[in-house]
Short mmCIF file of C-alpha atoms in Angstrom, two decimals:
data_model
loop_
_atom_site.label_atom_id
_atom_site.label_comp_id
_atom_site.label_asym_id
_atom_site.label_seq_id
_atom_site.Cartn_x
_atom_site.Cartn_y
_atom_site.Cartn_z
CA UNK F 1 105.31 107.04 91.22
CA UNK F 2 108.85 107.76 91.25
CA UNK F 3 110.70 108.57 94.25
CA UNK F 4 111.65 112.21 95.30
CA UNK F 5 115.12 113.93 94.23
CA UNK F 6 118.87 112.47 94.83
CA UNK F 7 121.44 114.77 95.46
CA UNK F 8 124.05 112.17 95.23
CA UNK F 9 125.35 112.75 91.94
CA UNK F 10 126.48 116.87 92.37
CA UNK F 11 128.22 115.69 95.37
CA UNK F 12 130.11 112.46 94.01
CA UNK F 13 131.33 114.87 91.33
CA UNK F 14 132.71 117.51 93.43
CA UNK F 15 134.58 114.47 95.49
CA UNK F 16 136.11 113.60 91.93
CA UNK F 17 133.63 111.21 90.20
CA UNK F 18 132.89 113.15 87.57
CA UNK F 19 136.14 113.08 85.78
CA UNK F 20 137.85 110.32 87.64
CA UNK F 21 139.99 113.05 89.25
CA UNK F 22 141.13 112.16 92.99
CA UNK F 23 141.04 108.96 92.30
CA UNK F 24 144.46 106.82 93.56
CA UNK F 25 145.81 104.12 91.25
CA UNK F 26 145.90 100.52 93.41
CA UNK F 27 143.45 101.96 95.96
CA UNK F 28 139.81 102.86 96.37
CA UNK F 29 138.54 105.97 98.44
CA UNK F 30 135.26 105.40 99.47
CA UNK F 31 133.25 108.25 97.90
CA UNK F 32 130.43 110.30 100.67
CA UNK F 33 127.43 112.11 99.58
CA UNK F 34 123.95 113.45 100.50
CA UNK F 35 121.64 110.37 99.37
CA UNK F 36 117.90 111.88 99.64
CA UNK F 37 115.36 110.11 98.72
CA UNK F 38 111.53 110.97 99.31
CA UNK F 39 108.63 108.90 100.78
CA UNK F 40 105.65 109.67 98.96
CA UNK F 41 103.35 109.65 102.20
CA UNK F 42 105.86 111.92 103.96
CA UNK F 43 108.75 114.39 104.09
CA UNK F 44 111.91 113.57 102.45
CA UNK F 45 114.69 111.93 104.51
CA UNK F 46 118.81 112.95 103.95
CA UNK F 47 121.19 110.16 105.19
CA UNK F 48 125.15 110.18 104.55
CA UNK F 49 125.43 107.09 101.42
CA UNK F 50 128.29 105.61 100.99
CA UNK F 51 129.81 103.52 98.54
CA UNK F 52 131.82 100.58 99.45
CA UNK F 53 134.72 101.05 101.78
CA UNK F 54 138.14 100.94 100.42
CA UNK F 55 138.80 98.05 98.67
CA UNK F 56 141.70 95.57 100.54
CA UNK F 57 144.48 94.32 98.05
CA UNK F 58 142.76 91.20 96.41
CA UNK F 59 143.37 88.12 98.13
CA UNK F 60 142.49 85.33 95.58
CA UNK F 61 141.41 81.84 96.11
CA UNK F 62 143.62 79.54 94.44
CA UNK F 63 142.16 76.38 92.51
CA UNK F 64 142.31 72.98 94.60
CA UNK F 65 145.26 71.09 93.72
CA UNK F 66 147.55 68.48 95.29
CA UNK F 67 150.42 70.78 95.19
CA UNK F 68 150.80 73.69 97.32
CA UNK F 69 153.47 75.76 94.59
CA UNK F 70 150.62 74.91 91.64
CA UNK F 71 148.16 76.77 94.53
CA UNK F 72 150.53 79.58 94.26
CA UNK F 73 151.22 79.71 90.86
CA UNK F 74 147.76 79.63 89.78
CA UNK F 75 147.23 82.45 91.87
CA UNK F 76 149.77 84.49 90.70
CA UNK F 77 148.49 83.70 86.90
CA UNK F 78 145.19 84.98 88.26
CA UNK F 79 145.95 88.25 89.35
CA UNK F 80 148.36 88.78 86.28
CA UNK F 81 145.59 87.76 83.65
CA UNK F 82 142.69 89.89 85.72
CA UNK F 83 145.29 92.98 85.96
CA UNK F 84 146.73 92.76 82.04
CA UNK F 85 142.69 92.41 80.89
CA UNK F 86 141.69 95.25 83.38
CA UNK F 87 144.27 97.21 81.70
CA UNK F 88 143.36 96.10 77.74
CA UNK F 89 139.56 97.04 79.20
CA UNK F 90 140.05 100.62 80.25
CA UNK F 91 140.75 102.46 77.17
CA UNK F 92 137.87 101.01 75.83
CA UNK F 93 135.93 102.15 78.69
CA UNK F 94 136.29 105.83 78.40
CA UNK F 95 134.97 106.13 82.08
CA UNK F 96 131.66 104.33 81.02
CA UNK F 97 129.69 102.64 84.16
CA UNK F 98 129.24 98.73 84.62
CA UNK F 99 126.24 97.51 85.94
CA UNK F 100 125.93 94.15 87.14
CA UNK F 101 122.71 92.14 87.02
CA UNK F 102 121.46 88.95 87.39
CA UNK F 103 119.17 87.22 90.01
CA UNK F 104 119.60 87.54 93.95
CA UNK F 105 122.92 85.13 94.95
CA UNK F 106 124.63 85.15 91.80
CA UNK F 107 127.68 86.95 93.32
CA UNK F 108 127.59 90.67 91.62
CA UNK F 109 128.71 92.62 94.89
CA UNK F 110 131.83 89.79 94.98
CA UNK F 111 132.36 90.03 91.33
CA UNK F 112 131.74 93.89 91.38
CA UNK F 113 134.32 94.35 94.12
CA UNK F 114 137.15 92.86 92.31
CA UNK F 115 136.36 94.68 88.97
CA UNK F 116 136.43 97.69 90.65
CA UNK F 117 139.77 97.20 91.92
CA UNK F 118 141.41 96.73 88.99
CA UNK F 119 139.41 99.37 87.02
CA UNK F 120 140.44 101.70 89.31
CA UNK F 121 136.93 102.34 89.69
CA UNK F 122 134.47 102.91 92.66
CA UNK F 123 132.26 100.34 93.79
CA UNK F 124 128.53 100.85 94.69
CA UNK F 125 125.54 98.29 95.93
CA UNK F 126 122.32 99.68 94.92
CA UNK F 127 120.38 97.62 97.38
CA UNK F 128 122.84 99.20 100.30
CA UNK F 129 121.79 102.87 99.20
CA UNK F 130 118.59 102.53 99.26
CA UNK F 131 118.99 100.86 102.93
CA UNK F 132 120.54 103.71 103.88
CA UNK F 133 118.76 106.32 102.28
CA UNK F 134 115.41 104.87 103.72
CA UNK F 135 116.98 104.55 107.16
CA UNK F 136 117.09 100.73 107.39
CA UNK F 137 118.83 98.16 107.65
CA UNK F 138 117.82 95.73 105.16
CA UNK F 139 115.73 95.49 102.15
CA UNK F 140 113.42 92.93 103.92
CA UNK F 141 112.31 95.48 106.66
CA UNK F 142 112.02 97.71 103.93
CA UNK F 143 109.86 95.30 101.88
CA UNK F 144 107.51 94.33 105.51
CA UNK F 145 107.30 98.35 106.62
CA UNK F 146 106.80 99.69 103.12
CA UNK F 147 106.55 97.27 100.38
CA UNK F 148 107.91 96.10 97.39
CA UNK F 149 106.71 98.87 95.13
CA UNK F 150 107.87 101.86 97.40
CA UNK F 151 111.48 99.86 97.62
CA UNK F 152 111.65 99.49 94.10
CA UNK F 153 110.49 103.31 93.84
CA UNK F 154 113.48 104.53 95.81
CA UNK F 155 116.13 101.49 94.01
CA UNK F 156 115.05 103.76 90.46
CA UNK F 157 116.13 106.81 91.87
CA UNK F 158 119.07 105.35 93.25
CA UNK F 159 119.74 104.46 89.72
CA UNK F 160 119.04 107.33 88.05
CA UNK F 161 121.48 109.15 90.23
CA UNK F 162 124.27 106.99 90.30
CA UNK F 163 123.83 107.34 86.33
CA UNK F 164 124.59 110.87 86.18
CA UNK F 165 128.22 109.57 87.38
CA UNK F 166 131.60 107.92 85.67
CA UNK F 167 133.86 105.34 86.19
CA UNK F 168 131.66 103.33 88.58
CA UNK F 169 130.75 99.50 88.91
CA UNK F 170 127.47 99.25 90.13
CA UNK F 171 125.81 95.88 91.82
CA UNK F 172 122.15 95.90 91.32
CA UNK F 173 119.61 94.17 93.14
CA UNK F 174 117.78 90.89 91.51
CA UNK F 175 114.64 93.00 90.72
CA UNK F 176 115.93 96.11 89.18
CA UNK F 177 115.54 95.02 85.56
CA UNK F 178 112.11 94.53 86.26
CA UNK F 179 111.39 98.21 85.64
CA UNK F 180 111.92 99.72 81.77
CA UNK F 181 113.19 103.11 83.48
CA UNK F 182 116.09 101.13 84.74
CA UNK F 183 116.97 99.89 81.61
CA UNK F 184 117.10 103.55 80.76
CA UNK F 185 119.89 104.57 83.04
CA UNK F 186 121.68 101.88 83.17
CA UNK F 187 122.03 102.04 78.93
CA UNK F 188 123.78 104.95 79.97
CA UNK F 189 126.73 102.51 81.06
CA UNK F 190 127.21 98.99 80.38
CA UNK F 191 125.06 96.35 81.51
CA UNK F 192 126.67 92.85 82.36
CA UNK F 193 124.17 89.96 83.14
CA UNK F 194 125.84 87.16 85.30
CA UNK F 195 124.00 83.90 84.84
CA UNK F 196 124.17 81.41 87.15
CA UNK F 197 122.05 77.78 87.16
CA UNK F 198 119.34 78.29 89.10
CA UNK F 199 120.27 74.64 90.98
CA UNK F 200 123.47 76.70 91.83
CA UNK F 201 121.66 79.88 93.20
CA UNK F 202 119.17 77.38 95.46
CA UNK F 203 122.32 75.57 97.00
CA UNK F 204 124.16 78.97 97.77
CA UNK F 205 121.04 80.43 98.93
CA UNK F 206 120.32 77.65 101.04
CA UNK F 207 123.24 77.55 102.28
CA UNK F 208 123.36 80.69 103.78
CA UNK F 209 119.36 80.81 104.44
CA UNK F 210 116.83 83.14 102.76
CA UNK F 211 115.95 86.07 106.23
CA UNK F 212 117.65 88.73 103.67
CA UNK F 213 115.71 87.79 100.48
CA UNK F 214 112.10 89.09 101.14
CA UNK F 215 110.95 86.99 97.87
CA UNK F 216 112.71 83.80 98.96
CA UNK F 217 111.88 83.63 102.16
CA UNK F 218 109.51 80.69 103.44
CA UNK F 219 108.30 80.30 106.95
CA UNK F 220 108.89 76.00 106.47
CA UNK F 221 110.24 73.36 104.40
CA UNK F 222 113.19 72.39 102.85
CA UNK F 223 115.46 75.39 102.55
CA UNK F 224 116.61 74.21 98.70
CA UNK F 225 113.78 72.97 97.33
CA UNK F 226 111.52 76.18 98.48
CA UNK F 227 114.22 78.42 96.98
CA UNK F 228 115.02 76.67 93.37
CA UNK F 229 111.09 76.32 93.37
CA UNK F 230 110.89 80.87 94.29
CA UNK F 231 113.91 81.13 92.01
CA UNK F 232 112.15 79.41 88.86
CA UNK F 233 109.55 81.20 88.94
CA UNK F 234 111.41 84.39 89.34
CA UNK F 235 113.70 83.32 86.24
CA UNK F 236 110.60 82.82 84.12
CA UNK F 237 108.91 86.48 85.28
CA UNK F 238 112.58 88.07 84.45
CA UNK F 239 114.48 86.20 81.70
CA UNK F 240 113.35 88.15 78.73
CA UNK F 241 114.64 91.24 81.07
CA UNK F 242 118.03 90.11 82.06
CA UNK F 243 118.99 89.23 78.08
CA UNK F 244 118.41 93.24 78.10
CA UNK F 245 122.10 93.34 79.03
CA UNK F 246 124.54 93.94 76.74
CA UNK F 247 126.76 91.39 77.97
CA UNK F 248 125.49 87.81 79.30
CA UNK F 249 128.45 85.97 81.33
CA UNK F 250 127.44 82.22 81.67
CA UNK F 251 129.11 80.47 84.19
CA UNK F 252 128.40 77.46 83.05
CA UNK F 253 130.23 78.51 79.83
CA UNK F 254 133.01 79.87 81.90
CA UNK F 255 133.04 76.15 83.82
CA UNK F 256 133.15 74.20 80.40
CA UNK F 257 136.41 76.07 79.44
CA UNK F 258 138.02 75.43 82.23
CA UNK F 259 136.85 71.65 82.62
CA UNK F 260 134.84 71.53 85.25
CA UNK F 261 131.51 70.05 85.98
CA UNK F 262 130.28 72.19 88.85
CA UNK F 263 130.26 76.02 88.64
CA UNK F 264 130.91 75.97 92.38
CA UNK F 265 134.70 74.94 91.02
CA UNK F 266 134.58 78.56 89.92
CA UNK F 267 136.41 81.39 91.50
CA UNK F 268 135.06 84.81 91.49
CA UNK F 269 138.31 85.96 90.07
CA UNK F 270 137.56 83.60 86.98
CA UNK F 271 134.14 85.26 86.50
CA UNK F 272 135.81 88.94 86.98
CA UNK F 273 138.05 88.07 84.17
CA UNK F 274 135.23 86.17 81.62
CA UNK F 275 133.42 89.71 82.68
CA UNK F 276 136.17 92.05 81.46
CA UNK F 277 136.48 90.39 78.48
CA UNK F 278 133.00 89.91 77.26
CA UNK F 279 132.50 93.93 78.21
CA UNK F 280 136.08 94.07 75.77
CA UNK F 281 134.68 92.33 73.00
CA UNK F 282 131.24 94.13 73.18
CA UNK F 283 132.73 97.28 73.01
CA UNK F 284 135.49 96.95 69.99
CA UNK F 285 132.16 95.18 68.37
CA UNK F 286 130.34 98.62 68.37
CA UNK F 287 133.10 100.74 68.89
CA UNK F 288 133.72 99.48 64.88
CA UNK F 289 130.27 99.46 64.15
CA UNK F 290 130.14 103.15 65.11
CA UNK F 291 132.91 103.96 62.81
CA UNK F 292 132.08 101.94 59.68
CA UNK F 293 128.07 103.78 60.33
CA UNK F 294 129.90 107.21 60.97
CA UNK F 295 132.73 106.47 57.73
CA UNK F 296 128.76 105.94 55.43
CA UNK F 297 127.21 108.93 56.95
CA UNK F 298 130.48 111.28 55.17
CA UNK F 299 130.41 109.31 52.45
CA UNK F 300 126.85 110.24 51.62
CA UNK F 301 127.81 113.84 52.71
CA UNK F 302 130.39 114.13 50.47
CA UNK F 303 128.10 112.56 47.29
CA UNK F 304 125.62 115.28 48.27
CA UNK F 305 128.15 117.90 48.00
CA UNK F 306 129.44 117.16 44.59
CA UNK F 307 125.68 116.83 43.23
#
């Protein structure tokens, strides 16, 4: 069963979402609304949802090298190539929604955050609005309190609402695409599907330990072998899902081109940029296909009218 009504969407529009209106160039204000979402075994509860805080100026990490002024100047050719893209990106855009996916650790808020920036977009985390929405402050109480099913009842009505909106970049959570009426909204946008090695995910997960990942967490053991051995399994359940996307960014295609041998070498700056320009080439790809299909349709118009 679905989860009761949102009335974030009216709201984001009146603060400017709508038609991008209010929004300032170099800057992100954080947008407020009414997020209400309903429990099914009681009465609907109205929190304040926010999306994320203004974003600072981006601060990017410069590859390793011997030489302090290469540090710098690789940073600088950073920003410039992420900005110029950013810029090539938008018209193609048209205010259309990105929604990251891709399992739990594979960076999408990071990533999301500096494509936002750039895009002069807003930045939201789905998993964060349903947090708040519910009243709690993580979706692992949510998952022992509730369950899975009721959290992923209130994540599609997140979704729903927040695609009712424009000129967003969205961060879903590892799950989402497990439900077809996601796929629905998010269609509405475009979805981006970062894929990380799973041997990648288990060290970074690891790393930082699994209390905030209901599904990875394990009460013993070896911290990286319990979470590769959680995270293949959850790669085999959701793989056909995530190729839903209408962009796949690989990082270990993104590492290749760049010569490395570890996508841990990667900056999330590099995978912002691989982003921008897969969405780029996606779009000019149907953008043309559109035309040539719309340029047929007259043409058969115009046969029927001289018959």
């Amino acid at each position: 069963m679905e989860a009761g009504g949102i009335g974030l969407a009216l709201q984001a529009r009146a603060a400017g979402f709508g038609s991008g209106s209010g929004r300032r160039r170099g800057g992100l204000q954080a947008p407020t609304g009414s997020l209400r979402v309903a429990d099914p075994a009681g009465p609907a509860v109205a929190v304040r949802a926010r999306g994320s805080k203004p974003v600072a100026p981006l601060r990017l990490r410069a590859k390793k090298s011997s030489g302090g002024h290469e540090n710098s100047h690789n940073s600088v050719d950073e920003a410039l190539l992420l900005k110029r893209k950013s810029e090539e990106v938008l018209f193609y855009l048209n205010g259309r929604c990105i929604y990251l996916v891709g399992m739990m650790g594979s960076g999408k808020s990071t990533v999301g955050k500096i494509m936002s920036e750039v895009l002069g977009y807003s930045f939201f985390d789905s998993d964060k609005l349903v947090e708040q929405a519910v009243g709690m402050p993580s979706v692992a109480q949510i998952f022992k309190v509730h369950s899975e099913a009721f959290f992923r009842d209130n994540e599609s009505s997140v979704l729903r609402d927040l695609s009712s909106m424009r000129r967003l970049v969205v961060a879903t959570g590892g799950g989402a695409v497990i439900r077809p009426i996601n796929w629905r909204y998010m269609k509405k946008g475009l979805s981006v599907w970062l894929d990380v090695p799973l041997d990648a995910l288990a060290r970074r997960i690891a790393k930082v330990g699994t209390a905030s990942r209901p599904l990875l967490d394990q009460p013993s053991g070896d911290p990286y072998a319990m979470a590769f051995s959680k995270l293949s399994m959850l790669a085999q359940q959701r793989g056909d899902a995530y190729a839903n996307a209408d962009v796949r960014v690989s990082l270990e295609e993104i590492a290749c081109k760049q010569g490395h041998d570890d996508v841990s070498k990667l900056t999330p700056t590099d995978i912002a940029i691989e982003s921008l320009h897969k969405i780029e080439s996606f779009v000019i790809e149907h953008t043309a296909d559109s035309s040539a299909s719309d340029a047929q349709t007259e043409s058969q118009i115009q046969r029927i009218q001289t018959l």
